Each structure stands twice: as C-alpha cells, then as structure tokens.
C-alpha cells in the first residue's frame, strides 16, 4: 500500500496548524476578550486560574506570548515541566516527525518502536540498580504503580513511611501519602502512613531525631509497612535539600527491617544538575524503585529485577502518546550532550547565578529574603515571614509585571523558581530579578 499521499496530507495539515498559530500571534485577543475566555474556562472547570495566564501558542525560549499579545518571562514552567522553554524548534521538529506515526497513543498491547527506544534510553542512564522500566502518563500514575510493586514484594502490607512536607500526587492513594490534609478533605483513610521529620539544616540534631523516629515506627508498626517513600529534594514543601549523610542511616535501618526504598524523582529528574538525584547523592545501592516524570513529558517506574510485578498487577490502555515519547527521548539526548548537567553544566551555573542574585537582593532588602535552598534548576526562597497570602500577592504582582512565578509550602510558604535551564540566558535571569525587586517595593 502506498502511504506517500497520506503522509503528505498529514504534513500539510501540520503546516497549516503552524500557520494558524502564527496568525494568532499576529491577531491577539483584546484584553477583555481574553478575560472573557478565562472566565469561561473557570466556569467550565469549576475553579478560576491562579493568575490570568492564557497562552497564545507562541513562545521563544524562556518567554511566552499570552493570548492578548503580552509577553511574559516564564519561571513556573507548568510547575517544572518545560526545561527547554517555549517554542523550542528542535523539540517542535521532533514532535512534527513523530506526529506522522500511525498511532497517537501507545499502550500495553500495541506499541511502536518509540516505546522500546525510550525505555532503552532511560535504563541506559538510570542508577545502576535499576533493571526494568514501565511507562505511564502522569507522575501520580508512576507512583501508584510503585505502590503496587512494593506492596506485592511485602506480601500485601499496606502502610508507607513518608516525610513531613512530602508531595507524591493527588490520586486517592497518593493524596493519602502526601502531607497535606487539605488535599484529602472528605476522603477516607484506607491505609497507615507514618511521617518522619525531614532534614532541618538549622538543627544539629535533625538527623539523629529523624533516625530515632524511624526506629520507633519500625518497632511499633514495621509489620504494616510496605515501603519508605522519599523525595531526595522536597518539591512542594519548597525545594528543601538534605545531604547524603541524612539519608544513609535511614536507608540502612529500612534495609535491616526488610523495608524497600522507594525514591520519588518525579520533580527532581534532570533538574538537580544530574539526571537523577539518586546518583547526585550516590544512593543507587539503596534504591529499590524510582519514579520519574515532569520534564520527561510522561512518567516511568524503574525497579530492581526482584521487584518485577505479577503480570496482572500493572497495565494500562495508555502508556503514553507517540509525540511525548519521542520528545522525551530527544530531551534525554539533549540533556546528556548539551552541557546542561554535571558540576560544570548549565544548571549548576544558573544555580550559582541565582544564588548571587538572591544575595544581592537580600542586601538591598535587609531581612526580607531568607531560607534560600534548592539545587540546579530548582531554587526557592522565603519573603518576610512567608505568610501564604503575602507570597501569593507578590507572585501576582510579578505576573502583572511580566514574570510568571509559583510558590511552595503552606505557612510559611516560599517562592519557587523553576529555571528553564535549557534556554535561559543570564540577561533573562537578571531581568527576572529586576522585576522581583520592583514588585517587592
């Protein structure tokens, strides 16, 4: 059968779509029309947008054009998804080529070469203990699959040990693990979750306190525990870091009790100056399962050979769309060949520049900037006392001034910078801090 005409027709339709996007850039909506569309969006989904962001579909690097023609500098990135920014021609070309495939979605029964090639690329760069890969859609999907694996390995034990301030998703099970009671209002508690205090760099006894708490939990509830779940850098809590020395005794204690270690890298993957925070902290020997997502444009569960699930345990009509799978593999190639990662890579350089800007801003506004933390392309800081309403007001002022930011934590809250490290220039980073300083005034 001759597929030539069909391919050409598909390519022509894609080119028409690109032309339509260019037309929208040339004919932006009036501000009132954009607000009417945002109000309609709020009505349809039952909740308004956090700020009046409605993209035009046109962007370049760290900048995006809104539907009303206004350009903004994006340091939120869809909560850390778009490391290579907006309008990346490399990724757009990759997407156009992939869109010519015969399948839009791939899954458990029908998959093309993209599925295999992506898993192969992931495992080639994964921490050395990882033997297998299972693709899925969202980070919460990957975490749900991980929960099934560790429970099966532990003969059906239901419970989880987690950290205070953790975030692992909003599905029913993951909302039970996530340390945010407001995420599960009106929901039943179906399995035990035991929380440990996370690392506190201001407390010299922090590591000892957490280890003592873990020992108590294992002594009291160890026969109910399926796994210990860990964010090596806490995300929603505000990009809180901890040293390797904090984790090792905890992991050793779990190993002695036969409790698997589940590392949630949905947010840290490729944003901590290495592909995996597990490797950055040299913790591969302890990891039993690892979940990734966000900039991956899908999600995946990586696991040791001995954690291979029963064939009926995890499946899925959809494992991912062909275009995101292909883009994910291209992103892996870019990350590992374009000097973005590593101790001298772009993420580490931007981390240093960002910390320098924050130090200067702190000198300009004494006592206003504190608790700077994070690593690589994820940096956070507190404004004043971190009152949530003040942080939100500041972020909205920045949006009105052309800078898109987002926050983390609750009370106290912090401003989180999701740096588009694959494209961000030093001038753009400086511009962002000029806007922040103006909005603090």
Short mmCIF file of C-alpha atoms in Angstrom, two decimals:
data_model
loop_
_atom_site.label_atom_id
_atom_site.label_comp_id
_atom_site.label_asym_id
_atom_site.label_seq_id
_atom_site.Cartn_x
_atom_site.Cartn_y
_atom_site.Cartn_z
CA UNK A 1 0.00 0.00 0.00
CA UNK A 2 1.27 3.46 -0.88
CA UNK A 3 1.35 5.72 2.20
CA UNK A 4 3.01 8.64 0.39
CA UNK A 5 -0.12 10.75 -0.26
CA UNK A 6 -1.41 10.22 3.29
CA UNK A 7 1.89 11.29 4.79
CA UNK A 8 1.98 14.37 2.59
CA UNK A 9 -1.58 15.21 3.58
CA UNK A 10 -0.69 14.89 7.28
CA UNK A 11 2.36 17.09 6.82
CA UNK A 12 0.25 19.70 5.02
CA UNK A 13 -2.25 19.75 7.90
CA UNK A 14 0.58 20.26 10.39
CA UNK A 15 1.97 23.13 8.35
CA UNK A 16 -1.49 24.69 8.26
CA UNK A 17 -1.66 24.39 12.05
CA UNK A 18 1.69 26.18 12.36
CA UNK A 19 0.42 28.92 10.06
CA UNK A 20 -2.71 29.25 12.21
CA UNK A 21 -0.52 29.67 15.30
CA UNK A 22 1.42 32.41 13.53
CA UNK A 23 -1.87 34.10 12.59
CA UNK A 24 -2.96 34.05 16.23
CA UNK A 25 0.29 35.81 17.12
CA UNK A 26 -0.43 38.49 14.56
CA UNK A 27 -4.03 38.92 15.73
CA UNK A 28 -4.04 38.78 19.55
CA UNK A 29 -7.23 38.94 21.56
CA UNK A 30 -8.33 42.17 23.13
CA UNK A 31 -7.70 42.09 26.91
CA UNK A 32 -11.44 41.97 27.59
CA UNK A 33 -11.88 39.06 25.18
CA UNK A 34 -9.04 37.15 26.84
CA UNK A 35 -10.57 37.69 30.28
CA UNK A 36 -13.94 36.51 28.95
CA UNK A 37 -12.29 33.30 27.77
CA UNK A 38 -10.54 32.84 31.13
CA UNK A 39 -13.88 33.36 32.89
CA UNK A 40 -15.42 30.74 30.63
CA UNK A 41 -12.55 28.38 31.46
CA UNK A 42 -13.16 28.95 35.16
CA UNK A 43 -16.85 28.19 34.73
CA UNK A 44 -16.17 25.01 32.78
CA UNK A 45 -13.71 23.55 35.28
CA UNK A 46 -15.38 24.96 38.38
CA UNK A 47 -12.39 26.97 39.59
CA UNK A 48 -10.60 30.10 38.33
CA UNK A 49 -6.99 30.12 37.17
CA UNK A 50 -4.35 31.12 39.72
CA UNK A 51 -3.43 34.08 37.53
CA UNK A 52 -4.76 35.26 34.15
CA UNK A 53 -2.44 33.13 32.03
CA UNK A 54 -3.89 32.13 28.66
CA UNK A 55 -1.17 31.24 26.18
CA UNK A 56 -1.30 32.10 22.51
CA UNK A 57 0.67 29.00 21.49
CA UNK A 58 3.60 31.22 20.54
CA UNK A 59 6.79 31.41 22.57
CA UNK A 60 10.54 31.58 22.37
CA UNK A 61 12.98 30.25 24.93
CA UNK A 62 12.09 31.45 28.42
CA UNK A 63 9.36 33.72 27.05
CA UNK A 64 5.75 33.03 26.15
CA UNK A 65 3.20 35.23 24.45
CA UNK A 66 -0.21 35.41 26.06
CA UNK A 67 -3.40 35.38 24.02
CA UNK A 68 -3.67 39.17 24.33
CA UNK A 69 -0.23 39.65 22.78
CA UNK A 70 1.64 40.38 26.02
CA UNK A 71 4.98 38.62 26.51
CA UNK A 72 5.94 37.12 29.87
CA UNK A 73 9.12 35.58 31.25
CA UNK A 74 8.26 32.08 32.45
CA UNK A 75 9.87 30.82 35.67
CA UNK A 76 6.99 28.49 36.57
CA UNK A 77 7.17 26.19 33.51
CA UNK A 78 3.89 24.44 34.23
CA UNK A 79 5.32 23.60 37.69
CA UNK A 80 8.69 22.50 36.37
CA UNK A 81 7.80 20.71 33.14
CA UNK A 82 9.36 22.74 30.34
CA UNK A 83 13.12 22.79 30.97
CA UNK A 84 13.67 23.78 27.33
CA UNK A 85 11.18 26.60 27.46
CA UNK A 86 8.71 27.67 24.81
CA UNK A 87 8.83 27.33 21.04
CA UNK A 88 11.91 25.10 21.03
CA UNK A 89 12.43 24.41 17.32
CA UNK A 90 14.36 21.20 17.97
CA UNK A 91 11.51 19.72 20.02
CA UNK A 92 8.87 21.08 17.63
CA UNK A 93 10.58 19.37 14.68
CA UNK A 94 10.79 16.16 16.75
CA UNK A 95 7.08 16.43 17.51
CA UNK A 96 6.09 17.03 13.88
CA UNK A 97 8.01 13.98 12.71
CA UNK A 98 6.52 11.83 15.47
CA UNK A 99 3.00 13.06 14.72
CA UNK A 100 3.22 11.36 11.31
CA UNK A 101 3.15 7.96 13.08
CA UNK A 102 0.15 5.69 12.62
CA UNK A 103 -0.59 5.72 16.39
CA UNK A 104 -1.48 8.72 18.51
CA UNK A 105 -1.38 6.73 21.77
CA UNK A 106 0.58 3.64 22.71
CA UNK A 107 -0.19 1.18 25.48
CA UNK A 108 0.05 -2.26 26.98
CA UNK A 109 -0.97 -4.25 23.89
CA UNK A 110 0.07 -2.05 20.96
CA UNK A 111 3.35 -0.16 20.97
CA UNK A 112 5.69 1.05 18.25
CA UNK A 113 9.46 1.45 18.31
CA UNK A 114 9.23 4.76 20.24
CA UNK A 115 8.10 2.80 23.30
CA UNK A 116 11.08 0.46 23.22
CA UNK A 117 13.65 3.12 22.35
CA UNK A 118 12.51 5.36 25.20
CA UNK A 119 12.74 2.62 27.81
CA UNK A 120 16.14 1.60 26.48
CA UNK A 121 17.42 5.19 26.70
CA UNK A 122 16.06 5.62 30.23
CA UNK A 123 17.64 2.45 31.55
CA UNK A 124 20.94 3.30 29.89
CA UNK A 125 21.14 6.42 32.08
CA UNK A 126 19.34 5.11 35.17
CA UNK A 127 21.02 4.41 38.52
CA UNK A 128 22.88 1.12 38.32
CA UNK A 129 20.42 -0.82 40.48
CA UNK A 130 17.53 -0.32 38.06
CA UNK A 131 16.82 -3.27 35.75
CA UNK A 132 13.31 -2.65 34.36
CA UNK A 133 11.08 0.21 33.23
CA UNK A 134 7.32 0.71 33.00
CA UNK A 135 5.97 3.75 31.15
CA UNK A 136 2.85 5.63 32.20
CA UNK A 137 1.20 9.03 31.84
CA UNK A 138 1.47 11.15 35.00
CA UNK A 139 3.85 11.11 37.93
CA UNK A 140 0.98 10.04 40.15
CA UNK A 141 0.38 7.07 37.80
CA UNK A 142 4.00 6.02 38.20
CA UNK A 143 3.71 6.35 41.97
CA UNK A 144 0.51 4.29 42.04
CA UNK A 145 2.31 1.54 40.11
CA UNK A 146 5.25 1.75 42.51
CA UNK A 147 2.93 1.35 45.48
CA UNK A 148 1.56 -1.85 43.97
CA UNK A 149 5.07 -3.23 43.42
CA UNK A 150 6.30 -2.60 46.94
CA UNK A 151 3.10 -3.94 48.49
CA UNK A 152 3.37 -7.11 46.42
CA UNK A 153 7.01 -7.50 47.47
CA UNK A 154 5.97 -7.09 51.11
CA UNK A 155 3.16 -9.68 50.90
CA UNK A 156 0.34 -7.16 50.93
CA UNK A 157 1.46 -4.94 53.80
CA UNK A 158 -0.44 -1.67 53.24
CA UNK A 159 1.46 1.10 55.05
CA UNK A 160 4.01 3.68 53.97
CA UNK A 161 6.66 5.67 55.80
CA UNK A 162 6.95 9.20 54.39
CA UNK A 163 8.33 12.61 55.34
CA UNK A 164 6.57 15.65 56.71
CA UNK A 165 6.07 18.17 53.91
CA UNK A 166 6.11 15.49 51.19
CA UNK A 167 4.15 15.60 47.94
CA UNK A 168 3.59 12.45 45.87
CA UNK A 169 0.44 13.19 43.86
CA UNK A 170 -3.30 13.78 44.16
CA UNK A 171 -4.78 10.42 43.18
CA UNK A 172 -6.68 8.75 46.02
CA UNK A 173 -3.73 6.71 47.31
CA UNK A 174 -1.09 9.39 46.71
CA UNK A 175 -3.22 12.05 48.43
CA UNK A 176 -3.24 9.79 51.48
CA UNK A 177 0.57 9.77 51.46
CA UNK A 178 1.07 13.46 50.64
CA UNK A 179 1.40 15.51 53.81
CA UNK A 180 -1.40 17.96 53.03
CA UNK A 181 -4.66 17.30 54.90
CA UNK A 182 -6.44 19.85 52.69
CA UNK A 183 -5.77 17.58 49.68
CA UNK A 184 -7.99 14.86 51.16
CA UNK A 185 -10.90 16.71 52.72
CA UNK A 186 -13.88 14.36 52.88
CA UNK A 187 -11.78 11.37 51.85
CA UNK A 188 -11.41 8.17 53.91
CA UNK A 189 -8.09 6.98 55.28
CA UNK A 190 -7.57 3.48 53.91
CA UNK A 191 -4.01 2.61 54.94
CA UNK A 192 -1.49 3.74 57.56
CA UNK A 193 1.02 6.48 56.72
CA UNK A 194 3.73 7.22 59.28
CA UNK A 195 5.59 10.52 58.94
CA UNK A 196 9.19 11.39 59.76
CA UNK A 197 10.58 14.91 60.18
CA UNK A 198 12.61 15.94 57.12
CA UNK A 199 16.10 17.36 57.38
CA UNK A 200 16.41 20.71 59.16
CA UNK A 201 19.70 22.41 58.37
CA UNK A 202 19.21 24.73 61.36
CA UNK A 203 19.09 21.83 63.83
CA UNK A 204 22.32 19.94 64.51
CA UNK A 205 20.24 17.08 65.97
CA UNK A 206 17.96 16.79 62.94
CA UNK A 207 19.42 13.56 61.52
CA UNK A 208 19.51 11.86 64.93
CA UNK A 209 15.91 12.91 65.67
CA UNK A 210 14.64 11.52 62.38
CA UNK A 211 16.54 8.25 62.79
CA UNK A 212 15.12 7.82 66.29
CA UNK A 213 11.61 8.43 64.93
CA UNK A 214 12.15 5.85 62.21
CA UNK A 215 13.30 3.26 64.73
CA UNK A 216 10.18 3.87 66.81
CA UNK A 217 7.91 3.49 63.78
CA UNK A 218 9.57 0.25 62.71
CA UNK A 219 9.44 -1.17 66.23
CA UNK A 220 5.76 -0.29 66.59
CA UNK A 221 4.35 -0.64 63.05
CA UNK A 222 7.01 -2.39 60.96
CA UNK A 223 4.77 -5.36 60.22
CA UNK A 224 2.32 -2.98 58.49
CA UNK A 225 4.85 -1.13 56.31
CA UNK A 226 5.26 -1.79 52.57
CA UNK A 227 7.98 0.80 51.86
CA UNK A 228 9.62 4.08 52.75
CA UNK A 229 8.96 6.77 50.12
CA UNK A 230 11.46 9.62 49.78
CA UNK A 231 11.87 12.87 47.86
CA UNK A 232 15.62 13.49 47.95
CA UNK A 233 14.81 17.17 47.41
CA UNK A 234 11.39 18.06 48.74
CA UNK A 235 9.40 19.75 45.99
CA UNK A 236 6.11 21.27 47.06
CA UNK A 237 7.49 21.99 50.52
CA UNK A 238 9.91 24.46 48.90
CA UNK A 239 12.92 22.73 47.28
CA UNK A 240 14.36 21.60 50.61
CA UNK A 241 17.64 19.73 50.29
CA UNK A 242 19.33 17.22 52.56
CA UNK A 243 22.85 15.72 52.49
CA UNK A 244 23.65 12.10 51.75
CA UNK A 245 24.60 11.61 55.40
CA UNK A 246 20.98 12.26 56.39
CA UNK A 247 19.57 9.51 54.19
CA UNK A 248 22.10 6.69 54.55
CA UNK A 249 21.35 5.74 58.20
CA UNK A 250 17.61 5.83 57.43
CA UNK A 251 18.02 3.58 54.42
CA UNK A 252 20.29 1.22 56.36
CA UNK A 253 17.63 0.96 59.07
CA UNK A 254 14.96 0.15 56.50
CA UNK A 255 17.18 -2.44 54.85
CA UNK A 256 17.74 -4.14 58.21
CA UNK A 257 13.96 -4.32 58.65
CA UNK A 258 13.35 -5.57 55.09
CA UNK A 259 11.51 -2.37 54.11
CA UNK A 260 12.01 -1.34 50.44
CA UNK A 261 13.26 2.14 49.50
CA UNK A 262 11.05 3.99 47.00
CA UNK A 263 12.59 7.20 45.64
CA UNK A 264 10.17 9.67 44.07
CA UNK A 265 12.08 11.67 41.43
CA UNK A 266 9.04 12.96 39.57
CA UNK A 267 10.14 16.53 40.26
CA UNK A 268 13.90 16.16 40.66
CA UNK A 269 14.51 14.21 37.45
CA UNK A 270 17.03 16.16 35.31
CA UNK A 271 16.70 19.34 37.41
CA UNK A 272 19.33 18.85 40.13
CA UNK A 273 22.45 19.13 37.91
CA UNK A 274 22.30 15.37 37.24
CA UNK A 275 19.65 13.22 35.59
CA UNK A 276 18.88 11.54 38.92
CA UNK A 277 19.17 12.96 42.42
CA UNK A 278 19.77 9.32 43.40
CA UNK A 279 23.09 9.46 41.53
CA UNK A 280 23.87 13.02 42.65
CA UNK A 281 23.80 11.78 46.26
CA UNK A 282 25.35 8.38 45.43
CA UNK A 283 22.37 6.43 46.77
CA UNK A 284 21.84 3.97 43.89
CA UNK A 285 22.71 0.95 46.02
CA UNK A 286 19.74 1.68 48.28
CA UNK A 287 17.07 2.40 45.66
CA UNK A 288 14.57 -0.40 45.01
CA UNK A 289 12.10 1.55 42.88
CA UNK A 290 12.38 5.05 41.35
CA UNK A 291 9.61 7.10 39.78
CA UNK A 292 10.17 9.97 37.33
CA UNK A 293 8.01 12.45 35.44
CA UNK A 294 7.56 16.21 34.82
CA UNK A 295 10.15 17.26 32.18
CA UNK A 296 10.01 13.72 30.86
CA UNK A 297 6.57 14.64 29.34
CA UNK A 298 5.18 11.41 30.71
CA UNK A 299 6.24 9.21 33.59
CA UNK A 300 8.05 5.99 34.28
CA UNK A 301 8.61 3.50 37.03
CA UNK A 302 12.11 2.00 37.27
CA UNK A 303 12.70 -1.01 39.50
CA UNK A 304 15.09 -3.76 40.52
CA UNK A 305 14.72 -7.18 38.92
CA UNK A 306 13.44 -8.76 42.12
CA UNK A 307 10.53 -6.28 42.17
CA UNK A 308 9.12 -7.45 38.82
CA UNK A 309 5.33 -7.50 39.25
CA UNK A 310 2.81 -10.22 38.66
CA UNK A 311 1.58 -9.86 35.02
CA UNK A 312 -1.88 -8.74 36.16
CA UNK A 313 -0.64 -6.18 38.68
CA UNK A 314 0.13 -3.18 36.47
CA UNK A 315 -1.05 -2.49 32.96
CA UNK A 316 -2.72 0.39 31.15
CA UNK A 317 -4.62 1.12 27.97
CA UNK A 318 -2.34 4.13 27.56
CA UNK A 319 1.36 4.20 28.40
CA UNK A 320 1.88 7.49 26.63
CA UNK A 321 1.35 9.33 23.38
CA UNK A 322 3.73 8.84 20.48
CA UNK A 323 4.73 12.52 20.30
CA UNK A 324 5.65 12.90 24.01
CA UNK A 325 7.50 9.57 23.97
CA UNK A 326 9.61 10.74 21.05
CA UNK A 327 10.17 14.15 22.60
CA UNK A 328 11.18 12.53 25.91
CA UNK A 329 13.92 10.57 24.17
CA UNK A 330 15.12 13.71 22.41
CA UNK A 331 15.13 15.57 25.73
CA UNK A 332 17.33 12.81 27.19
CA UNK A 333 19.70 13.21 24.25
CA UNK A 334 19.85 16.99 24.72
CA UNK A 335 20.37 16.74 28.45
CA UNK A 336 23.28 14.35 28.06
CA UNK A 337 25.00 16.06 25.11
CA UNK A 338 24.47 19.83 25.50
CA UNK A 339 26.47 20.54 28.69
CA UNK A 340 23.34 21.11 30.77
CA UNK A 341 24.16 18.61 33.52
CA UNK A 342 27.25 17.92 35.58
CA UNK A 343 29.29 20.00 38.05
CA UNK A 344 30.22 22.48 35.29
CA UNK A 345 26.93 22.26 33.41
CA UNK A 346 24.39 24.98 32.71
CA UNK A 347 22.10 24.01 35.59
CA UNK A 348 24.92 24.37 38.10
CA UNK A 349 25.97 27.69 36.57
CA UNK A 350 22.42 29.04 36.78
CA UNK A 351 22.14 27.84 40.37
CA UNK A 352 25.19 29.90 41.31
CA UNK A 353 23.96 32.97 39.39
CA UNK A 354 20.53 32.70 41.00
CA UNK A 355 22.01 32.46 44.48
CA UNK A 356 24.20 35.50 43.70
CA UNK A 357 21.11 37.47 42.62
CA UNK A 358 19.27 36.44 45.79
CA UNK A 359 22.22 37.51 47.93
CA UNK A 360 22.27 40.93 46.26
CA UNK A 361 18.51 41.23 46.62
CA UNK A 362 18.83 40.33 50.30
CA UNK A 363 21.38 43.12 50.78
CA UNK A 364 19.07 45.56 49.00
CA UNK A 365 16.10 44.45 51.14
CA UNK A 366 17.60 43.58 54.53
CA UNK A 367 15.69 40.92 56.41
CA UNK A 368 13.23 40.32 53.56
CA UNK A 369 14.89 37.35 51.78
CA UNK A 370 15.73 34.19 53.71
CA UNK A 371 15.76 30.38 53.62
CA UNK A 372 17.35 30.11 50.18
CA UNK A 373 17.52 26.43 49.25
CA UNK A 374 17.41 24.07 46.29
CA UNK A 375 19.85 22.75 43.74
CA UNK A 376 20.38 23.03 39.98
CA UNK A 377 17.31 24.31 38.16
CA UNK A 378 15.11 24.35 41.28
CA UNK A 379 15.74 27.19 43.75
CA UNK A 380 13.40 28.55 46.43
CA UNK A 381 13.43 31.42 48.92
CA UNK A 382 11.20 32.94 51.57
CA UNK A 383 9.86 36.50 51.57
CA UNK A 384 9.47 38.03 55.01
CA UNK A 385 7.65 35.68 57.36
CA UNK A 386 6.43 33.52 54.47
CA UNK A 387 2.75 34.25 55.06
CA UNK A 388 0.90 32.47 52.27
CA UNK A 389 -1.33 35.40 51.32
CA UNK A 390 1.69 37.72 51.03
CA UNK A 391 3.58 35.24 48.85
CA UNK A 392 0.57 34.85 46.55
CA UNK A 393 0.13 38.63 46.32
CA UNK A 394 3.81 39.03 45.42
CA UNK A 395 3.56 36.36 42.71
CA UNK A 396 0.50 38.02 41.21
CA UNK A 397 2.26 41.42 41.19
CA UNK A 398 5.17 39.79 39.36
CA UNK A 399 2.77 38.28 36.84
CA UNK A 400 1.26 41.70 36.14
CA UNK A 401 4.82 42.97 35.62
CA UNK A 402 5.64 40.20 33.12
CA UNK A 403 7.19 37.44 35.25
CA UNK A 404 5.49 34.07 35.86
CA UNK A 405 6.36 32.51 39.24
CA UNK A 406 4.83 29.92 41.55
CA UNK A 407 5.04 29.11 45.24
CA UNK A 408 5.53 26.12 47.51
CA UNK A 409 4.73 25.25 51.09
CA UNK A 410 1.75 26.49 53.01
CA UNK A 411 2.51 28.57 56.11
CA UNK A 412 5.29 29.51 55.84
CA UNK A 413 5.33 29.49 52.05
CA UNK A 414 8.16 30.24 49.65
CA UNK A 415 8.70 31.42 46.09
CA UNK A 416 9.92 28.62 43.84
CA UNK A 417 11.99 29.34 40.74
CA UNK A 418 11.69 26.67 38.06
CA UNK A 419 14.60 27.67 35.83
CA UNK A 420 14.27 26.81 32.11
CA UNK A 421 17.91 25.79 32.18
CA UNK A 422 17.99 24.52 28.61
CA UNK A 423 17.35 28.01 27.21
CA UNK A 424 17.58 30.66 29.95
CA UNK A 425 20.11 33.44 29.36
CA UNK A 426 21.94 35.41 32.04
CA UNK A 427 20.23 38.59 30.84
CA UNK A 428 16.80 36.99 31.25
CA UNK A 429 17.68 35.81 34.74
CA UNK A 430 18.80 39.33 35.60
CA UNK A 431 15.57 40.74 34.15
CA UNK A 432 13.56 38.39 36.36
CA UNK A 433 15.29 39.72 39.46
CA UNK A 434 14.75 43.33 38.38
CA UNK A 435 11.03 42.59 38.20
CA UNK A 436 11.08 40.81 41.58
CA UNK A 437 12.89 43.72 43.24
CA UNK A 438 10.39 46.19 41.77
CA UNK A 439 7.47 44.08 42.97
CA UNK A 440 8.91 43.79 46.46
CA UNK A 441 8.79 47.59 46.63
#
